[in-house]
PDB file of C-alpha atoms in Angstrom:
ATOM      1  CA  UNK A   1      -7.768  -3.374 -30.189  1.00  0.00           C
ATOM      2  CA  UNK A   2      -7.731  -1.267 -26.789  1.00  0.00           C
ATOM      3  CA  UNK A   3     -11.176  -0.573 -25.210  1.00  0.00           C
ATOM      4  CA  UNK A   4     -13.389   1.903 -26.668  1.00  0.00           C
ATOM      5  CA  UNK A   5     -16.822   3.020 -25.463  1.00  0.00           C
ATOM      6  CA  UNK A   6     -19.569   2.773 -27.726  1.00  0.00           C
ATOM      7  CA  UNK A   7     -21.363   6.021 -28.510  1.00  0.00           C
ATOM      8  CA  UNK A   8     -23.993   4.608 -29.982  1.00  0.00           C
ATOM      9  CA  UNK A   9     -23.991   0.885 -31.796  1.00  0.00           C
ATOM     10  CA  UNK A  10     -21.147   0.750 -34.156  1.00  0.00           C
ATOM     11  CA  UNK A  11     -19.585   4.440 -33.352  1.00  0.00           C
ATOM     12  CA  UNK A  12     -16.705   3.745 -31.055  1.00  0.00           C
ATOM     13  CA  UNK A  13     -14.840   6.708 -28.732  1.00  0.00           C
ATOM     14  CA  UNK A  14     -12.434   6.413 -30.374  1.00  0.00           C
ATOM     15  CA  UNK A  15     -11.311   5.811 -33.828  1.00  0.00           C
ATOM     16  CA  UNK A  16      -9.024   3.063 -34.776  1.00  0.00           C
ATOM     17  CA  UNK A  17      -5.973   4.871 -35.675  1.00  0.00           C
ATOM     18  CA  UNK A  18      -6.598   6.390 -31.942  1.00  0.00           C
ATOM     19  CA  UNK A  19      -7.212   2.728 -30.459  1.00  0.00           C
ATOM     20  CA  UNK A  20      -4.036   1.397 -32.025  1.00  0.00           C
ATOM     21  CA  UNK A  21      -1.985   4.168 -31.082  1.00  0.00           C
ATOM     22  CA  UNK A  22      -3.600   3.414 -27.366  1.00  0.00           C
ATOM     23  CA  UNK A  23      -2.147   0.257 -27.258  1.00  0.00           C
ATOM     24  CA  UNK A  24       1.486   1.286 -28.384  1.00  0.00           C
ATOM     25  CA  UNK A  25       2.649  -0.831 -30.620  1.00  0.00           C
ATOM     26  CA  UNK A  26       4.508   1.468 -32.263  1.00  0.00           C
ATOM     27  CA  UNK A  27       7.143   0.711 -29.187  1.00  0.00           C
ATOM     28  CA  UNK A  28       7.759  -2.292 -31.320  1.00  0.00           C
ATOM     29  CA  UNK A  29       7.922  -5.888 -29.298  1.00  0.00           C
ATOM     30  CA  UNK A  30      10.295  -5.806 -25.789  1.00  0.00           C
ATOM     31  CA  UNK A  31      13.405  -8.283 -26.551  1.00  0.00           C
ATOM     32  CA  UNK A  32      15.452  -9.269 -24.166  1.00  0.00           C
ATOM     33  CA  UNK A  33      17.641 -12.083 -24.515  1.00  0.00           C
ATOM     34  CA  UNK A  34      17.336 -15.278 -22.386  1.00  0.00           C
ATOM     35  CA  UNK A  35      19.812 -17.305 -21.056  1.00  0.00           C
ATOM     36  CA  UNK A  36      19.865 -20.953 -23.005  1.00  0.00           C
ATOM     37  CA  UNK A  37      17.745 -23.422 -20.287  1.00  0.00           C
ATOM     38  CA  UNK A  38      19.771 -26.849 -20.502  1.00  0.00           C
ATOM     39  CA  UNK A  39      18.008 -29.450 -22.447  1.00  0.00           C
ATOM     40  CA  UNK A  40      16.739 -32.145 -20.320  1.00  0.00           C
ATOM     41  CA  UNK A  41      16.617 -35.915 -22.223  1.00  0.00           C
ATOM     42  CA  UNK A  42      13.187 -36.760 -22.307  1.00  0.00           C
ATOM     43  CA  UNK A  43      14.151 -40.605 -21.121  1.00  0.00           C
ATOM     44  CA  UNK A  44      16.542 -42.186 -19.097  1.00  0.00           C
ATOM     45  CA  UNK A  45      17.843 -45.380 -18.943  1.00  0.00           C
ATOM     46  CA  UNK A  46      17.264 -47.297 -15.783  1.00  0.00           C
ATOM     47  CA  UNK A  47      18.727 -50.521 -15.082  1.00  0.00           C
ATOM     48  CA  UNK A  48      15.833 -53.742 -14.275  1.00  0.00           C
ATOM     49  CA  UNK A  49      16.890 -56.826 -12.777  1.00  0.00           C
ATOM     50  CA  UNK A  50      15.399 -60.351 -13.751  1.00  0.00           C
ATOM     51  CA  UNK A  51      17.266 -62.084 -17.195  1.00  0.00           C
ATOM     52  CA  UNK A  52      14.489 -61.664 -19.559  1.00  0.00           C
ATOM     53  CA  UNK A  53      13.816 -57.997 -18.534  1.00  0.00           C
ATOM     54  CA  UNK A  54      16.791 -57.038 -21.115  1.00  0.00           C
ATOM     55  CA  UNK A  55      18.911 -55.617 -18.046  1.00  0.00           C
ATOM     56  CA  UNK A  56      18.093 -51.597 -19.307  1.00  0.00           C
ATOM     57  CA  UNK A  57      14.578 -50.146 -19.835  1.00  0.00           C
ATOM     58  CA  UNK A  58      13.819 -46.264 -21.030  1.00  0.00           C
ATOM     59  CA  UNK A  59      11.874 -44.291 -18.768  1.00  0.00           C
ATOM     60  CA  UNK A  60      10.345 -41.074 -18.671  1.00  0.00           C
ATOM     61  CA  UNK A  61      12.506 -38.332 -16.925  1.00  0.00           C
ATOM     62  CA  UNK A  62       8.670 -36.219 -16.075  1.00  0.00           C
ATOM     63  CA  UNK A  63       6.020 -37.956 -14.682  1.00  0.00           C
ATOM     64  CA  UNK A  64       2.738 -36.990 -16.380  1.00  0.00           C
ATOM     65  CA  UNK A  65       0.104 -36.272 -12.831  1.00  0.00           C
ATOM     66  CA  UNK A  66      -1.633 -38.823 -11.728  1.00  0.00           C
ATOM     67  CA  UNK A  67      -4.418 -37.045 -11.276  1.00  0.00           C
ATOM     68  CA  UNK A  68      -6.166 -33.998 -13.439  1.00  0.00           C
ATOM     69  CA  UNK A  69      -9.753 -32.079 -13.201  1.00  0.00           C
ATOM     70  CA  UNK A  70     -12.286 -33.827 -15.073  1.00  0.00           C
ATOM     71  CA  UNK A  71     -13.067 -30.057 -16.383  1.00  0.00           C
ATOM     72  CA  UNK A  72     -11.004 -27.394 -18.020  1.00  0.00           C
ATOM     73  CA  UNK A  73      -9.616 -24.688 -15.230  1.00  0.00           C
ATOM     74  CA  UNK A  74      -9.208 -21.220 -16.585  1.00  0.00           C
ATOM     75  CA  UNK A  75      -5.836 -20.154 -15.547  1.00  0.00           C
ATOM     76  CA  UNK A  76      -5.359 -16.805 -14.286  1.00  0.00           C
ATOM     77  CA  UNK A  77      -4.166 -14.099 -16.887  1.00  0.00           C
ATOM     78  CA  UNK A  78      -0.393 -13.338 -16.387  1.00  0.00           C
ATOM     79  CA  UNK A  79       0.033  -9.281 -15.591  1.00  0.00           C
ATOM     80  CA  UNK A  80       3.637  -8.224 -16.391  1.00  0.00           C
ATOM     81  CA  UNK A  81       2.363  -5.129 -14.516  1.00  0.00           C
ATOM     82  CA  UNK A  82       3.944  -4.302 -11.114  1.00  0.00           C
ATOM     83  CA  UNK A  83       2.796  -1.778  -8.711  1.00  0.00           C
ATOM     84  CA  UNK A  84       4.583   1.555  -8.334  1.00  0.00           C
ATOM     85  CA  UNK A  85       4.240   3.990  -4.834  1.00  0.00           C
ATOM     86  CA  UNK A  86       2.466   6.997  -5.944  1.00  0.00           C
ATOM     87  CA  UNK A  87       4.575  10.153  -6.699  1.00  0.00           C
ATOM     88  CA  UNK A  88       4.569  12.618  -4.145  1.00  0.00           C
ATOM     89  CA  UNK A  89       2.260  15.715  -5.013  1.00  0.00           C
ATOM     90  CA  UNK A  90       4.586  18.719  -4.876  1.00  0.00           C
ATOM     91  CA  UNK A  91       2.274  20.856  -2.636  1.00  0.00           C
ATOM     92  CA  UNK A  92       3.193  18.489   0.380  1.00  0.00           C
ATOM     93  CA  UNK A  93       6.880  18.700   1.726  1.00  0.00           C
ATOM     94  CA  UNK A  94       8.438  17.641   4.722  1.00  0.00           C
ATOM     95  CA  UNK A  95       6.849  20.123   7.488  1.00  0.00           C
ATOM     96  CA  UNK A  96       3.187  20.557   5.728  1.00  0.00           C
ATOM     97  CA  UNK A  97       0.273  20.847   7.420  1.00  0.00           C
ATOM     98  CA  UNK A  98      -2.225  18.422   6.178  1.00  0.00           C
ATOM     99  CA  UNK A  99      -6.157  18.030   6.912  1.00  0.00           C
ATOM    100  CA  UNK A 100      -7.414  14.441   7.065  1.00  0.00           C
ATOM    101  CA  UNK A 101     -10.304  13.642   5.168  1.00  0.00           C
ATOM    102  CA  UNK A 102     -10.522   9.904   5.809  1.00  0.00           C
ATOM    103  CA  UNK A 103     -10.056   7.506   8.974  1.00  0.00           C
ATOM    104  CA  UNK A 104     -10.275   7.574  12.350  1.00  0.00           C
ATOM    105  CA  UNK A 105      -8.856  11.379  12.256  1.00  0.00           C
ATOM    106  CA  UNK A 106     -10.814  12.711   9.470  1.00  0.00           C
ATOM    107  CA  UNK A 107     -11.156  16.631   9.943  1.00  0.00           C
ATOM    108  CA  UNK A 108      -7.536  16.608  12.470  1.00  0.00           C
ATOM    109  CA  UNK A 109      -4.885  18.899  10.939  1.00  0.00           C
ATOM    110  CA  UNK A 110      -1.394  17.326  11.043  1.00  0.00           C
ATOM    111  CA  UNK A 111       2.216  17.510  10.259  1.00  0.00           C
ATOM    112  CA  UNK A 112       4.085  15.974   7.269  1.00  0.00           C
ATOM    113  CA  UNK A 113       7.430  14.030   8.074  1.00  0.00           C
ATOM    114  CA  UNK A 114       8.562  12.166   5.170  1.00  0.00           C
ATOM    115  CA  UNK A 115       6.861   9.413   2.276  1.00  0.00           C
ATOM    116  CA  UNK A 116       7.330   5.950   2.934  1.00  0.00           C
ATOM    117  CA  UNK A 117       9.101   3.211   0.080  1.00  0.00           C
ATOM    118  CA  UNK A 118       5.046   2.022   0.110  1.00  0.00           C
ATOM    119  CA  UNK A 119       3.893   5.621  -1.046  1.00  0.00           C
ATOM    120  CA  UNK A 120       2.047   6.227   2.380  1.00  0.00           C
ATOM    121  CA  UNK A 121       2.336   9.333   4.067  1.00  0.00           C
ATOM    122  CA  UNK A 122       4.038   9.425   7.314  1.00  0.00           C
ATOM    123  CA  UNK A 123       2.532  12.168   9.613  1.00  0.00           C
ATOM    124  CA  UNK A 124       1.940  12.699  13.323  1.00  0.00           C
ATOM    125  CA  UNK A 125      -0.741  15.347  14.914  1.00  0.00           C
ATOM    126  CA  UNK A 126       1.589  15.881  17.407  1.00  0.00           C
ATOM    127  CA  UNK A 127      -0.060  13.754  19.807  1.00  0.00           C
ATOM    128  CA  UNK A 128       0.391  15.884  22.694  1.00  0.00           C
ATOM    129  CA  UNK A 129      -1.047  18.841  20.866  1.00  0.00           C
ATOM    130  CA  UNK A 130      -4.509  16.741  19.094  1.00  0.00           C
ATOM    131  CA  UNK A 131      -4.049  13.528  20.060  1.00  0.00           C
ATOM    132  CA  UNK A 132      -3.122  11.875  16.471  1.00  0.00           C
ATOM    133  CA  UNK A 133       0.000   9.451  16.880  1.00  0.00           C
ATOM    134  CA  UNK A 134       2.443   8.481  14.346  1.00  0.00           C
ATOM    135  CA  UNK A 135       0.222   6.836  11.461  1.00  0.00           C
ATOM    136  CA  UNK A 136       0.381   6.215   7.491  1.00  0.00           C
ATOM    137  CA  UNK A 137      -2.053   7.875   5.311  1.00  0.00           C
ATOM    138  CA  UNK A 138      -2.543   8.073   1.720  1.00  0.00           C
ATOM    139  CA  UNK A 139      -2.048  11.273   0.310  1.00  0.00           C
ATOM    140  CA  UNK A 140      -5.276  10.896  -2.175  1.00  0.00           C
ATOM    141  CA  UNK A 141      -7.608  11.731   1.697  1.00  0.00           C
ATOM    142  CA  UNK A 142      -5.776  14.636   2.366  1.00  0.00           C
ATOM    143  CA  UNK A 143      -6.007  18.682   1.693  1.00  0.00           C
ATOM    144  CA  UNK A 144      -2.241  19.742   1.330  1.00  0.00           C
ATOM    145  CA  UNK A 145      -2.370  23.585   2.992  1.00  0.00           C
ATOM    146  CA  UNK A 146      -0.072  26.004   2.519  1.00  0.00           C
ATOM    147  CA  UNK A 147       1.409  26.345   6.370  1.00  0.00           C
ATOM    148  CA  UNK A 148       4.260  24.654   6.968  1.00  0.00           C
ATOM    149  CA  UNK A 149       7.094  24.200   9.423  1.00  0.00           C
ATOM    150  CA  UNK A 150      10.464  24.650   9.460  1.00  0.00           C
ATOM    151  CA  UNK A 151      11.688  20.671  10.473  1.00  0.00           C
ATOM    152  CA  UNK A 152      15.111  21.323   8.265  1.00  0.00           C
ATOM    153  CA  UNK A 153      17.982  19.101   9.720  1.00  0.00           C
ATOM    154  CA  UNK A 154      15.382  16.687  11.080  1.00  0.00           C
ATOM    155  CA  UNK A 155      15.811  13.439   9.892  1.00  0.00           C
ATOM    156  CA  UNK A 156      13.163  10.296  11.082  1.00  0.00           C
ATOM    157  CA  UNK A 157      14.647   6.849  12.418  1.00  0.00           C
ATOM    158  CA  UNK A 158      14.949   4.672   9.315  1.00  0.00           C
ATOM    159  CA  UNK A 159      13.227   2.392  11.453  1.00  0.00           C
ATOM    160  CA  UNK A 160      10.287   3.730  11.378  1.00  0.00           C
ATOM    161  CA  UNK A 161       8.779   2.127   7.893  1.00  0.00           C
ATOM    162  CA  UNK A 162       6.222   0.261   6.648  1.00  0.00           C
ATOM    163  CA  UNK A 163       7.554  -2.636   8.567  1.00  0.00           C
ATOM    164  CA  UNK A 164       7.159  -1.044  12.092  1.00  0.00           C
ATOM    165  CA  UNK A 165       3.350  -0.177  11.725  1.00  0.00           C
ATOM    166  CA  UNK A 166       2.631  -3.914  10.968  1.00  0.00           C
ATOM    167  CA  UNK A 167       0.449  -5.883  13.233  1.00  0.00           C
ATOM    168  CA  UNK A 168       1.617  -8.822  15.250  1.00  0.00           C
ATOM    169  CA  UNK A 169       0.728 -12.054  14.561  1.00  0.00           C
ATOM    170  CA  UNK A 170      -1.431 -13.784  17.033  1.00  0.00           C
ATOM    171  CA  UNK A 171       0.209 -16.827  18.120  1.00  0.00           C
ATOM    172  CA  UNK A 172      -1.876 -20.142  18.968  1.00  0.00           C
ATOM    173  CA  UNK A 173      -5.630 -21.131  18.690  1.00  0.00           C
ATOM    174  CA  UNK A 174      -8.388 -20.550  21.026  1.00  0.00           C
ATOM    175  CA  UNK A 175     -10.173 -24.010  21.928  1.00  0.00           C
ATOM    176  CA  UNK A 176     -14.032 -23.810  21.177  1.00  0.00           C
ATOM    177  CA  UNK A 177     -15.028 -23.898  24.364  1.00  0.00           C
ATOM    178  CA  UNK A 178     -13.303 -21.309  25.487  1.00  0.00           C
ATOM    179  CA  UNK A 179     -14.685 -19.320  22.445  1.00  0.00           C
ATOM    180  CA  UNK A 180     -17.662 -20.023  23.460  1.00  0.00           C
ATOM    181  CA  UNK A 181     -17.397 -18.596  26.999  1.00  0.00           C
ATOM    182  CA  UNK A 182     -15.552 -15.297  25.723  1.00  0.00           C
ATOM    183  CA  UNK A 183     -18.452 -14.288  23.942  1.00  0.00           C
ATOM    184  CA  UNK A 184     -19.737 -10.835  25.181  1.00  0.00           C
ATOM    185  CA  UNK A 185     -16.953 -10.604  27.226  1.00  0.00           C
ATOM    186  CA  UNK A 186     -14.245  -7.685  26.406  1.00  0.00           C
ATOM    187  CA  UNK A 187     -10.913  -8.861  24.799  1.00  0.00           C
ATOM    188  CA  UNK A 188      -8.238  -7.955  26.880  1.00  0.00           C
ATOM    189  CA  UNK A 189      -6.295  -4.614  25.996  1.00  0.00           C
ATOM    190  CA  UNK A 190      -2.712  -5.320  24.953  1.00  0.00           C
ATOM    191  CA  UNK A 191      -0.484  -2.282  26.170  1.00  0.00           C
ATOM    192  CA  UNK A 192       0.960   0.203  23.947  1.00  0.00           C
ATOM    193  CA  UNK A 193       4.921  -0.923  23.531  1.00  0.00           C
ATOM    194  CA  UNK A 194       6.826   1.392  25.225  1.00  0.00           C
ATOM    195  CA  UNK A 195       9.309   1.637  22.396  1.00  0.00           C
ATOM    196  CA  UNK A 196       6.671   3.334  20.446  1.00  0.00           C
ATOM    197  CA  UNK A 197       5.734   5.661  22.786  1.00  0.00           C
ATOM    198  CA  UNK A 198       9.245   6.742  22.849  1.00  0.00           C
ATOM    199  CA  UNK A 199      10.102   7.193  19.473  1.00  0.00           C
ATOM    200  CA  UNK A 200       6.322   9.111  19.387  1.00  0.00           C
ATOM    201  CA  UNK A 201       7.743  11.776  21.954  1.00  0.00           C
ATOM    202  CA  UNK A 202      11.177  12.249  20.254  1.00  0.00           C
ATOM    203  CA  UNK A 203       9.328  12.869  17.074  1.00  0.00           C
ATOM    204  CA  UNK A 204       7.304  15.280  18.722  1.00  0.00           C
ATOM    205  CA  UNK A 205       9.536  16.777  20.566  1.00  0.00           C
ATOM    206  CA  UNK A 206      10.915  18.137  17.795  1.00  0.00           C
ATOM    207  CA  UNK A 207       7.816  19.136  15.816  1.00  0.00           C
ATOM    208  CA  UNK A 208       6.489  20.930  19.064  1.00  0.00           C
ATOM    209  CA  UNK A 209       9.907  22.971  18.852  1.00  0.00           C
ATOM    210  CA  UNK A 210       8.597  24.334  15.182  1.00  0.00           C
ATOM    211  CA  UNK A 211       5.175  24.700  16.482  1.00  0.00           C
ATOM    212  CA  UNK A 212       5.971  26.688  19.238  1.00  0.00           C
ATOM    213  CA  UNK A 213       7.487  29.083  16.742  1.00  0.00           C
ATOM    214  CA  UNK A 214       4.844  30.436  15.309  1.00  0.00           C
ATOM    215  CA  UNK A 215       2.282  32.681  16.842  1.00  0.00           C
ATOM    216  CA  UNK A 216      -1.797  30.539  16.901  1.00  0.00           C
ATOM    217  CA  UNK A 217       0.177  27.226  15.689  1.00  0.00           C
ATOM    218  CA  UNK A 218      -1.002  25.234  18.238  1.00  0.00           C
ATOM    219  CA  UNK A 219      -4.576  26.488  18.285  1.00  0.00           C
ATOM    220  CA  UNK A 220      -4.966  25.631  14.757  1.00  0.00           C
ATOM    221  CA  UNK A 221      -3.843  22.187  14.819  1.00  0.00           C
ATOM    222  CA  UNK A 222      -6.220  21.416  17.560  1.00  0.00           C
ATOM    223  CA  UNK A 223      -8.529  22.789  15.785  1.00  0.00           C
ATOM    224  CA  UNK A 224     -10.683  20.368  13.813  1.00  0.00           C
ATOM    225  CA  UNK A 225     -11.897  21.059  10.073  1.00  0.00           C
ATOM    226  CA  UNK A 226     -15.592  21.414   9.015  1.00  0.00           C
ATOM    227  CA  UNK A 227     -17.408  22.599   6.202  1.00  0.00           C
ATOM    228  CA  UNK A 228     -20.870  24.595   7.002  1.00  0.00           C
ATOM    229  CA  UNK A 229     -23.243  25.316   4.975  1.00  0.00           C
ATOM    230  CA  UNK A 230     -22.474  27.468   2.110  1.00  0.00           C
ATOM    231  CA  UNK A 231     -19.010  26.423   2.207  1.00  0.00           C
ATOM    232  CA  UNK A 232     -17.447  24.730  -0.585  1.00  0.00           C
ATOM    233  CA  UNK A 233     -13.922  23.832  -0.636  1.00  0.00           C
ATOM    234  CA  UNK A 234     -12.992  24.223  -4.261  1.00  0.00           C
ATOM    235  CA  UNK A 235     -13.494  27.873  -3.770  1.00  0.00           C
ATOM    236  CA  UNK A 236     -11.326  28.260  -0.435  1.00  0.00           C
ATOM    237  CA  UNK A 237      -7.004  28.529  -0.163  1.00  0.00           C
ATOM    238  CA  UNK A 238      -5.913  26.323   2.657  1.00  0.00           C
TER     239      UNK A 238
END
């Protein structure tokens, strides 16, 4: 039966029509026919030398391991579930200005460009206006408001994905003696790729154009968000 909360001992949340129907069975079981595997003889005849070895001997075609745990292993449970990227909410469209309430940024106010194939948002500040570059975020840390730009006709680089905000992989191993002499020491500061930074100021170049349309834009985005007291947002409009 699906999970149901005990009220108190023996009184479940739900009832057991209600759990059954919870675990839709009514669907009825998935079928889906499976191409025939070919059957695989479970000997095979090998030829042995020597004259009283009977010249042919049968022998297993799989190999039982030579070695197994002395205890039972649990194996994990199999999950036909896979995970789905979040459906857009449909107060945030291409051009909407977004508060952050999480990260780095938290409280910075920035533009909406598109949603990524993982479900993360893909929005920029611009940087020249607050200083918040291109970055994902996930649209459960952010307050949707209801300004928005007009960025029709725009269209972002397919290149920029989920792909292109992936870190590099650090190649080789540091000796532990030279660990041991780096310690305290600053790392050494890699320098921004310069193919970045360009696709960061055509992006913005373009959102600045719709900024600069409308009268106090720019003030509000650099403009950071805070709540004094008395405030509470589930009383104000953005």
């Amino acid at each position: 039966m699906a999970r149901s909360r005990q009220l108190a001992p023996g009184i479940g949340r739900f009832s057991r029509s209600q759990a059954a129907a919870r675990r839709q069975l009514y669907k009825g079981p998935k079928k889906s026919e499976k191409a025939a595997a070919a059957e695989v003889p479970q000997f095979k005849e090998v030829k042995v030398g020597g004259e009283k070895n009977g010249g042919t001997r049968l022998v297993p075609t799989s190999k039982a391991p030579r070695f197994y745990p002395a205890e039972d292993v649990r194996l994990p449970k199999k999950s036909r579930k896979s995970p789905k990227p979040a459906k857009l909410r449909p107060t945030i469209v291409p051009g909407t200005v977004l508060i952050l309430l999480a990260g780095r940024f938290r409280g910075k106010r920035v533009v909406f460009l598109k949603q990524l194939d993982s479900g993360l948002l893909l929005v920029t500040g611009p940087y020249k206006i607050n200083g918040v570059p291109l970055r994902r975020v996930n649209q459960a840390y952010v307050i949707a408001t209801s300004t928005k730009l007009d960025l029709e006709g725009f269209k972002i680089d397919p290149r920029i994905n989920d792909a292109y905000f992936a870190k590099a992989a650090t190649k080789g191993s540091i000796s532990a003696e030279a660990e041991f002499f780096s310690e305290g020491k600053p790392k050494p500061k890699e320098p921004f790729p310069e193919a970045k930074s360009g696709d960061q100021k055509e992006v913005d170049k373009v959102v600045i154009a719709a900024v600069r349309k409308q009268e106090n834009l720019v003030k509000y985005l650099k403009a950071s968000f805070g709540l004094t007291k008395g405030q509470f947002p589930h009383q104000m409009v953005f």
